[in-house]
Short mmCIF file of C-alpha atoms in Angstrom, two decimals:
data_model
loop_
_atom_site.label_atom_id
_atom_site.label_comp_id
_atom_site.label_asym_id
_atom_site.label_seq_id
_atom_site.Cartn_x
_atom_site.Cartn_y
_atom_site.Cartn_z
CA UNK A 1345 102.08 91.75 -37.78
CA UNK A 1346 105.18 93.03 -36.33
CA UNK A 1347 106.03 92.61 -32.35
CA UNK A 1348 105.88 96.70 -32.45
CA UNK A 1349 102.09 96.63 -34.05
CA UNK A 1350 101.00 94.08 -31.73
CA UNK A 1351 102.17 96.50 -29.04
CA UNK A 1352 100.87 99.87 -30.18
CA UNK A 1353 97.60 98.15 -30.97
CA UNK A 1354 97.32 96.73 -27.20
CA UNK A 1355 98.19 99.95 -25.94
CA UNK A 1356 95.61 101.36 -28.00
CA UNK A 1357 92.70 99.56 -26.16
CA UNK A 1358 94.33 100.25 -22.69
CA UNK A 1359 92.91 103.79 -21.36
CA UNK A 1360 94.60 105.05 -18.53
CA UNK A 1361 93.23 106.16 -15.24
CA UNK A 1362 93.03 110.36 -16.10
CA UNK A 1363 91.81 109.95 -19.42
CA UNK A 1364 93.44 111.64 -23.08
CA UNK A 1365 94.83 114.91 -23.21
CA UNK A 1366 95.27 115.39 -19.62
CA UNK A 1367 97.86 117.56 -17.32
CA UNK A 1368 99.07 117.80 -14.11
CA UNK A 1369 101.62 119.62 -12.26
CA UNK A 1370 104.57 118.31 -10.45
CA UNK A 1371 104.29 119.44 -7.21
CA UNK A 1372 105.60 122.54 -5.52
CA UNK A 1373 104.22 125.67 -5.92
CA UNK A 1374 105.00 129.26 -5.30
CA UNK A 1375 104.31 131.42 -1.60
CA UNK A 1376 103.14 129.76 1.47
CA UNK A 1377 99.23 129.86 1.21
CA UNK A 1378 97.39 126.59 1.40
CA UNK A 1379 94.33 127.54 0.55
CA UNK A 1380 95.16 129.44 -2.43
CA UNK A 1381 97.46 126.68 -3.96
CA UNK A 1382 94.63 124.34 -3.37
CA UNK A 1383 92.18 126.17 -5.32
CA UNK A 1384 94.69 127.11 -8.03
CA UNK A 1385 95.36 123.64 -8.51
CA UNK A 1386 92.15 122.20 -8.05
CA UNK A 1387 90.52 124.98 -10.10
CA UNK A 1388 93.00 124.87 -13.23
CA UNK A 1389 93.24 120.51 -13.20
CA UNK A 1390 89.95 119.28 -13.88
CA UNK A 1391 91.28 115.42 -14.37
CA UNK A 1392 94.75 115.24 -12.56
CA UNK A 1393 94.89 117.77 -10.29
CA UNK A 1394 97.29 117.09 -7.21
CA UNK A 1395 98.51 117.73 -3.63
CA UNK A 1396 100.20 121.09 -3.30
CA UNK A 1397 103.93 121.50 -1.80
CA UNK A 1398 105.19 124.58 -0.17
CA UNK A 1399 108.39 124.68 0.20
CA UNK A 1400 108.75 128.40 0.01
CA UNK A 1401 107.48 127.98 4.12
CA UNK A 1402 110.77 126.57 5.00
CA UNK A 1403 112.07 123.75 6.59
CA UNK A 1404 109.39 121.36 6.95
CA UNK A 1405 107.79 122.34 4.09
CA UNK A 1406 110.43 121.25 1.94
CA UNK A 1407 111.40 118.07 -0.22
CA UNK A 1408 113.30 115.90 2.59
CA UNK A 1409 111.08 117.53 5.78
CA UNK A 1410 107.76 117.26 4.05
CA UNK A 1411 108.37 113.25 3.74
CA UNK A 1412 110.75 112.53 6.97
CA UNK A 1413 107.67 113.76 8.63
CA UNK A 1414 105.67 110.74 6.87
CA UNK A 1415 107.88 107.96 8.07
CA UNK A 1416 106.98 105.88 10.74
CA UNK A 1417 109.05 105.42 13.93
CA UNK A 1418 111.93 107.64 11.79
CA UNK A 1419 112.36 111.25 13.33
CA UNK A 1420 114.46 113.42 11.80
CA UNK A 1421 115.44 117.35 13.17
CA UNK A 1422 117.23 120.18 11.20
CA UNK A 1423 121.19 121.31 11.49
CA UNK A 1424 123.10 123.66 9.67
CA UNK A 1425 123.89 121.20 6.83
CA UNK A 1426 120.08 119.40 6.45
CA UNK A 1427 118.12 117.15 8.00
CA UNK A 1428 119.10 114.60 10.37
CA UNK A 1429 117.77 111.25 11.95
CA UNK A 1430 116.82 111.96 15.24
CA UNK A 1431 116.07 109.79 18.40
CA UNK A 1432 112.50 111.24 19.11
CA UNK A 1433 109.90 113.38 17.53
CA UNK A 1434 110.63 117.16 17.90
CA UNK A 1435 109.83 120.89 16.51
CA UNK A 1436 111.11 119.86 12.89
CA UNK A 1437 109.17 116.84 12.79
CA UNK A 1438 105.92 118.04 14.57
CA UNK A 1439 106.04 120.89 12.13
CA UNK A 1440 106.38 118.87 8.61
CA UNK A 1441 103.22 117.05 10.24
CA UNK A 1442 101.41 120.42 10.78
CA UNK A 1443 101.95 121.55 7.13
CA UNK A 1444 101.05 118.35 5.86
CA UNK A 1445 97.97 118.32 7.56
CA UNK A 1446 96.95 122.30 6.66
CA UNK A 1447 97.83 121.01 3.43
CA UNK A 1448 95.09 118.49 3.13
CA UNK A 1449 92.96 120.24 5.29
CA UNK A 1450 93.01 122.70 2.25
CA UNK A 1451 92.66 119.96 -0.55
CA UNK A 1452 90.02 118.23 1.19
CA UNK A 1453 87.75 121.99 1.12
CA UNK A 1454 88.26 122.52 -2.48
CA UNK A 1455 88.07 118.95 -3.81
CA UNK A 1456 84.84 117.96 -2.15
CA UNK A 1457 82.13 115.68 -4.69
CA UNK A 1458 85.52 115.36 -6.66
CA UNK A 1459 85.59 112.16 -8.66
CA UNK A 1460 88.63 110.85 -10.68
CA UNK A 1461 92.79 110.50 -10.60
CA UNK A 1462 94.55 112.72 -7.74
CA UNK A 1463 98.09 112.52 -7.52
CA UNK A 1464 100.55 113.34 -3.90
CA UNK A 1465 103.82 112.99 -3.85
CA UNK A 1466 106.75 112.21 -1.82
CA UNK A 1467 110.49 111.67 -1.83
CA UNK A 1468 111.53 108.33 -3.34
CA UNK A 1469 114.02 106.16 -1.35
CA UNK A 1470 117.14 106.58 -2.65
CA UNK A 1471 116.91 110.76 -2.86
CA UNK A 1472 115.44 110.24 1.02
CA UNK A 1473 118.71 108.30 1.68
CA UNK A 1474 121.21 111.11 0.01
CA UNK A 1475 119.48 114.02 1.75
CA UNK A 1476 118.27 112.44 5.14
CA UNK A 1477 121.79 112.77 7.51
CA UNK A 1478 122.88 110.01 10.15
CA UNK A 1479 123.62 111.00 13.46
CA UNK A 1480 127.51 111.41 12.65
CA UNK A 1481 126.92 113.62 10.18
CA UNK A 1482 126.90 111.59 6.85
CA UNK A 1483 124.15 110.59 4.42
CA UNK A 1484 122.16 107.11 5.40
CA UNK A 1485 123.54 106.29 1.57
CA UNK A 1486 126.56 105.62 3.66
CA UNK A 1487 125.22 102.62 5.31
CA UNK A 1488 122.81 99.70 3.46
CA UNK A 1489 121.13 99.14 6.69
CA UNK A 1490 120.24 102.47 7.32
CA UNK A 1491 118.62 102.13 3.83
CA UNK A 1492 116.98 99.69 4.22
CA UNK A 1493 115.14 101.05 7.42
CA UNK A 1494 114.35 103.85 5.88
CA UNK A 1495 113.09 102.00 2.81
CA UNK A 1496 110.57 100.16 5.56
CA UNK A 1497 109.76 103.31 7.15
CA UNK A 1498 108.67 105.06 4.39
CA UNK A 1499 106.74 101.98 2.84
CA UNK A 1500 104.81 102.53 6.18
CA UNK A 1501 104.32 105.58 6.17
CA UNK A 1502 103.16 106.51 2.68
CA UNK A 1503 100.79 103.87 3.35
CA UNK A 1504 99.18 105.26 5.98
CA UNK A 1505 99.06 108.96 3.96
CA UNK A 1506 97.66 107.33 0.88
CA UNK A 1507 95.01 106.17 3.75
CA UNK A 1508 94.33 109.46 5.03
CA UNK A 1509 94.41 110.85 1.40
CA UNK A 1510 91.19 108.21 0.29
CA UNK A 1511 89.39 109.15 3.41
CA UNK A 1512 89.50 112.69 3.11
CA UNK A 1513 88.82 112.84 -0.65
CA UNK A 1514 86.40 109.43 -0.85
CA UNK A 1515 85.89 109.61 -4.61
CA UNK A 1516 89.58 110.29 -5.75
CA UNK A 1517 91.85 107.54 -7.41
CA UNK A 1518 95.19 108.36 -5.36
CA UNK A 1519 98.14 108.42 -7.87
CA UNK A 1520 101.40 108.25 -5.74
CA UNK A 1521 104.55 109.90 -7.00
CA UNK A 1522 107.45 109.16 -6.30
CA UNK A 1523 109.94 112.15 -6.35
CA UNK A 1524 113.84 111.16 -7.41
CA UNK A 1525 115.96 113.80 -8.82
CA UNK A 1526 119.02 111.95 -6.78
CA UNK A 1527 118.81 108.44 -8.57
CA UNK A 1528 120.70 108.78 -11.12
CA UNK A 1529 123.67 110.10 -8.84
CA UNK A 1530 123.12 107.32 -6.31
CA UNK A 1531 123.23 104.98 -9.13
CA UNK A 1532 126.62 106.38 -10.61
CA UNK A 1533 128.32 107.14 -7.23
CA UNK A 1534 128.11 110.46 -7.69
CA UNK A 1535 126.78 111.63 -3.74
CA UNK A 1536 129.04 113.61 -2.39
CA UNK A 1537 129.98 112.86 1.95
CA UNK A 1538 130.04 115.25 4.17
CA UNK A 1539 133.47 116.36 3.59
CA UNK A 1540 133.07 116.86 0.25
CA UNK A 1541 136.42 115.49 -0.39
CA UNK A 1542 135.02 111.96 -1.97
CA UNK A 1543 131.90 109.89 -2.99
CA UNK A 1544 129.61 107.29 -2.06
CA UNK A 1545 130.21 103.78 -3.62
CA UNK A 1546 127.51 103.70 -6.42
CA UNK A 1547 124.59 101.55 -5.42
CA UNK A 1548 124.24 98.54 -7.62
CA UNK A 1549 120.70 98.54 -9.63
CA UNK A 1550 119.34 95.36 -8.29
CA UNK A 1551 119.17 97.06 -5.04
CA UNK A 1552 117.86 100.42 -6.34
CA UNK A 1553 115.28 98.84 -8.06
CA UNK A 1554 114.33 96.40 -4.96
CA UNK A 1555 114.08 99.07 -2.92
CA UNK A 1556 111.97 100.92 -5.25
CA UNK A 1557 109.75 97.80 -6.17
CA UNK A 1558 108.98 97.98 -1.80
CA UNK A 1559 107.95 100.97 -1.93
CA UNK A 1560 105.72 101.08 -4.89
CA UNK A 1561 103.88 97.95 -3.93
CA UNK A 1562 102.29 99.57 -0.92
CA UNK A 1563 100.82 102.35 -2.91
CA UNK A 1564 97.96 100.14 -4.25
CA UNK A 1565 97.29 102.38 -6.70
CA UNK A 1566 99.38 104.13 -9.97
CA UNK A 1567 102.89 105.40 -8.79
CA UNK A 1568 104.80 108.05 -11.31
CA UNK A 1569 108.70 108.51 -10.60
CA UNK A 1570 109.80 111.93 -11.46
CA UNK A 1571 112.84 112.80 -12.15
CA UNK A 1572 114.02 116.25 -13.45
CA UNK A 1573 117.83 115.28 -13.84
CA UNK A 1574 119.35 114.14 -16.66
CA UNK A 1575 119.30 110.36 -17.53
CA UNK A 1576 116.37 109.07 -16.65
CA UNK A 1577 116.67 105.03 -16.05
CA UNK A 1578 113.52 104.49 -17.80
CA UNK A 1579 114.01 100.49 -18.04
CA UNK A 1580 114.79 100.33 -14.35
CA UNK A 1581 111.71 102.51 -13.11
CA UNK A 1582 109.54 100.17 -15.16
CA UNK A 1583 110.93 97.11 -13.47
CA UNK A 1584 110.29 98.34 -10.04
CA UNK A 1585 106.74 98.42 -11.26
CA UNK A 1586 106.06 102.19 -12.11
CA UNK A 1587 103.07 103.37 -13.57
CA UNK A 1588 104.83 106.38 -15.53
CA UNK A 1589 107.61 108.26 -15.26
CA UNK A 1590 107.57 111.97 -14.65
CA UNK A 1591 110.56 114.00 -16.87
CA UNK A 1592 112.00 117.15 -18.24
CA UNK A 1593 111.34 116.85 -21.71
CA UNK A 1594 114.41 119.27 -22.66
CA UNK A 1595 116.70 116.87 -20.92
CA UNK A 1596 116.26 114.07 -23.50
CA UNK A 1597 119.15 112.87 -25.70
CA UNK A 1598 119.47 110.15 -28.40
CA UNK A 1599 120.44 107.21 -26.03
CA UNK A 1600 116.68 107.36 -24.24
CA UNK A 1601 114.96 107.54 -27.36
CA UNK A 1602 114.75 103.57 -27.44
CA UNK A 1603 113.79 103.43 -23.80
CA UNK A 1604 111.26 105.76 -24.45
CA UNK A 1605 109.58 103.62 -27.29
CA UNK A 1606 109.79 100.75 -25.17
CA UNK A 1607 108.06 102.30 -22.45
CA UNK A 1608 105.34 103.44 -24.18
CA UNK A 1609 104.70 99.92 -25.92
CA UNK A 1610 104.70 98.44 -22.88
CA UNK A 1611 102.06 100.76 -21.50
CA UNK A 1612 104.39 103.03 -19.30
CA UNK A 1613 102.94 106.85 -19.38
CA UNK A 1614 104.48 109.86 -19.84
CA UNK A 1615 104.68 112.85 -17.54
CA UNK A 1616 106.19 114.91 -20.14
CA UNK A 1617 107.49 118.14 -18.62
CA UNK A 1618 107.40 120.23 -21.64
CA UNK A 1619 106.60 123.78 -20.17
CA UNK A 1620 109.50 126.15 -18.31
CA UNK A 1621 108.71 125.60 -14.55
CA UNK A 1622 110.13 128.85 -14.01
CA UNK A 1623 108.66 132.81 -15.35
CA UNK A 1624 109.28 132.76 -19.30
CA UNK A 1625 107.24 133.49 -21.71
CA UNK A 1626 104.60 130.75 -22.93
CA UNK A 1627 104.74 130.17 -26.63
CA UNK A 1628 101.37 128.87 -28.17
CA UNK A 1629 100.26 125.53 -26.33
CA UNK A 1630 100.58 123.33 -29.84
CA UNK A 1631 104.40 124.41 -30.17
CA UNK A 1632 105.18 123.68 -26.57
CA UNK A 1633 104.69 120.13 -27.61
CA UNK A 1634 105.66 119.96 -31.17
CA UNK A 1635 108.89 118.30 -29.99
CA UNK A 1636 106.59 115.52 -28.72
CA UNK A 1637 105.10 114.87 -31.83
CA UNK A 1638 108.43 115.16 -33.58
CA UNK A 1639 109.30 112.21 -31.05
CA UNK A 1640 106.80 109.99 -31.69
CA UNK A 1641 106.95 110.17 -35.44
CA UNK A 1642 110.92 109.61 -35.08
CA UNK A 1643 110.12 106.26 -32.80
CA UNK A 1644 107.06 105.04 -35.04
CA UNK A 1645 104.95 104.85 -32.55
CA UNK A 1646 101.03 104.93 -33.28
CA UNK A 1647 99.66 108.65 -33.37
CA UNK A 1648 96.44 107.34 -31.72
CA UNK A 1649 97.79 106.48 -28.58
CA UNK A 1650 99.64 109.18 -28.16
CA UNK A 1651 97.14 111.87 -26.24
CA UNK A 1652 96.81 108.46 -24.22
CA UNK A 1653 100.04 108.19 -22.93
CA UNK A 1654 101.58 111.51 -22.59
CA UNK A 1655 100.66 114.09 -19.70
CA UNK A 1656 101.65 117.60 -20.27
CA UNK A 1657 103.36 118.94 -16.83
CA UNK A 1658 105.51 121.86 -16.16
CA UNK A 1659 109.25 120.47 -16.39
CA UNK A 1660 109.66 120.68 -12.87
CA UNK A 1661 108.13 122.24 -9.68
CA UNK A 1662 106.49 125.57 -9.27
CA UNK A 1663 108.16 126.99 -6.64
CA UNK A 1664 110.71 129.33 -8.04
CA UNK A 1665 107.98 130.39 -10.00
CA UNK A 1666 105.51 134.06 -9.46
CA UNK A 1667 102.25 133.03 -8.16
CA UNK A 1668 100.45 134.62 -11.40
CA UNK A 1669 103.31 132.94 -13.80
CA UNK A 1670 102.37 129.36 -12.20
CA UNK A 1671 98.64 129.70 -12.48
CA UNK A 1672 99.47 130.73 -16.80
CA UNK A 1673 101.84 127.21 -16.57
CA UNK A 1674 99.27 125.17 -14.95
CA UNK A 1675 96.64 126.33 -17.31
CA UNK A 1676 98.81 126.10 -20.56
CA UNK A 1677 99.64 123.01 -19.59
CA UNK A 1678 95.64 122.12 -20.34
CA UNK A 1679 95.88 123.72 -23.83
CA UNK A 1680 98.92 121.68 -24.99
CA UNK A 1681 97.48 118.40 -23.70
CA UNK A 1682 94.17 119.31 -25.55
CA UNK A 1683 96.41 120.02 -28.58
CA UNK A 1684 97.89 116.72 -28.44
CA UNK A 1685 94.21 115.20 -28.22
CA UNK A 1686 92.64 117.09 -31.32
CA UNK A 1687 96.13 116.49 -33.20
CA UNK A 1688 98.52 114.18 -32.42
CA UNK A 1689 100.30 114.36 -36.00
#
């Protein structure tokens, strides 16, 4: 039996947490209602459903201010040009903690007797690092040991909200993820400074993927890195330990294929963002996966473990999105993950 065989048919045995056929979202979604994102989500993602983000509330709410406000002994205030580190607590910071607690305050009502795989998110290290300001004005990419503090601090802290997640929602499965749309830039020194004028020094993959590695162990649980840029370091997100990896399917070229089949042997899932994240019309819920299949016949891999490892997602966050647009992608997102169960040739 070939190494490949042997690894399909371990796979094969290997269920994951949320079950075949199942979607999720990826995180943001549209207007600034709690409540009703809550029960949009919860109502429409019966085995994945997941911790809304509103960004559309404003700063705070957003990608960096939703998870400075996690980090521990780390403040961080807004300026014309983003977020910046800050000596103390203030308004920014007090009101990324208010959100994030009407957020869960909202999850908690709607998920209550749930049992099974919930997923939250926040922003991975190394997009924290590019978007999070130091007190002179440039990016804490600029300096290693204002990474590495910031690595700690959010270790810490997403600790401590994977804590509060468990208590509120007592028979959920927390699935952290992990959000990094920026590695891929870090990684090929692509970041611009402040000026504009230049780059940071690309940071060398043994420390992305340490960094990473510290911030994944605390989650205790199965972390997901998402990633809707293009170039996805598939290899390196499974070395730092990740559970799956979260991606724009239209993104894909040729030179991931290989990673892809590797991932999936090794029992890596897929959060396959296969429908438009933003108002387009929704073709039938088999075609907006037939590229998937097409995939996995081109790699070989097993068509029996394929509903296993593949979630169907939008390909990127909601939040650009109309409100009555997201609720269609959240729920076609079910259909093509069911197609992918009934057929996966």
């Amino acid at each position: 039996m070939s190494e490949k065989s042997t690894a399909n048919d371990a796979n094969t045995t290997t269920k994951p947490r949320w079950g075949a056929g199942a979607a999720t979202g990826v995180g943001s979604m549209p207007g600034g209602d709690a409540r009703e994102a809550a029960k949009t989500v919860t109502g429409s993602l019966e085995t994945l459903p997941y911790l809304p983000e509103l960004p559309a509330r404003g700063p705070g709410a957003d990608m960096i201010g939703r998870t400075a406000g996690m980090l521990v002994e780390v403040y961080a205030h807004v300026e014309p040009s983003g977020w910046r580190i800050s000596d103390r607590p203030g308004r920014d910071t007090r009101r990324a903690r208010a959100w994030l607690r009407e957020d869960l305050d909202a999850l908690e009502e709607f998920t209550q007797g749930y049992q099974g795989a919930l997923k939250v998110s926040a922003v991975g290290p190394w997009t924290l690092a590019a978007g999070l300001e130091l007190r002179g004005g440039e990016a804490a990419l600029n300096d290693a040991g204002a990474c590495r503090d910031l690595t700690a601090s959010l270790a810490e802290g997403l600790r401590a909200h994977l804590e509060e997640v468990r208590r509120r929602v007592p028979g959920a499965e927390v699935v952290l993820q992990l959000d990094e749309p920026g590695l891929m830039a870090v990684a090929r020194g692509r970041v611009r400074t402040a000026s504009g004028y230049r780059t940071y020094a690309a940071v060398d993959r043994g420390v992305l993927e340490g960094a990473l590695r510290d911030v994944i162990t605390v989650a205790d649980g199965p972390v997901v890195v998402h990633s809707c840029a293009p170039g996805v370091p598939f290899g390196l997100l499974r070395r730092a330990g990740a559970t799956g990896v979260s991606f724009d399917f239209s993104l894909l070229t040729e030179r991931e294929e290989e990673a892809i089949g590797e991932a999936v042997e090794g029992g890596t899932s897929l959060f396959v963002g296969a429908v438009p994240g933003t108002d387009a019309p929704l073709s039938d819920p088999a075609g907006s996966v037939m590229g998937v299949r097409t995939l996995w016949r081109r790699l070989g891999l097993s068509p029996g473990i394929l509903a296993e490892s593949v979630v169907v997602t939008p390909s990127c966050g909601l939040a650009g999105a109309s409100p009555a647009y997201a609720r269609a992608a959240l729920a076609h997102c079910v259909r093509a993950a069911r197609s992918l169960a009934d057929n996966p040739e």
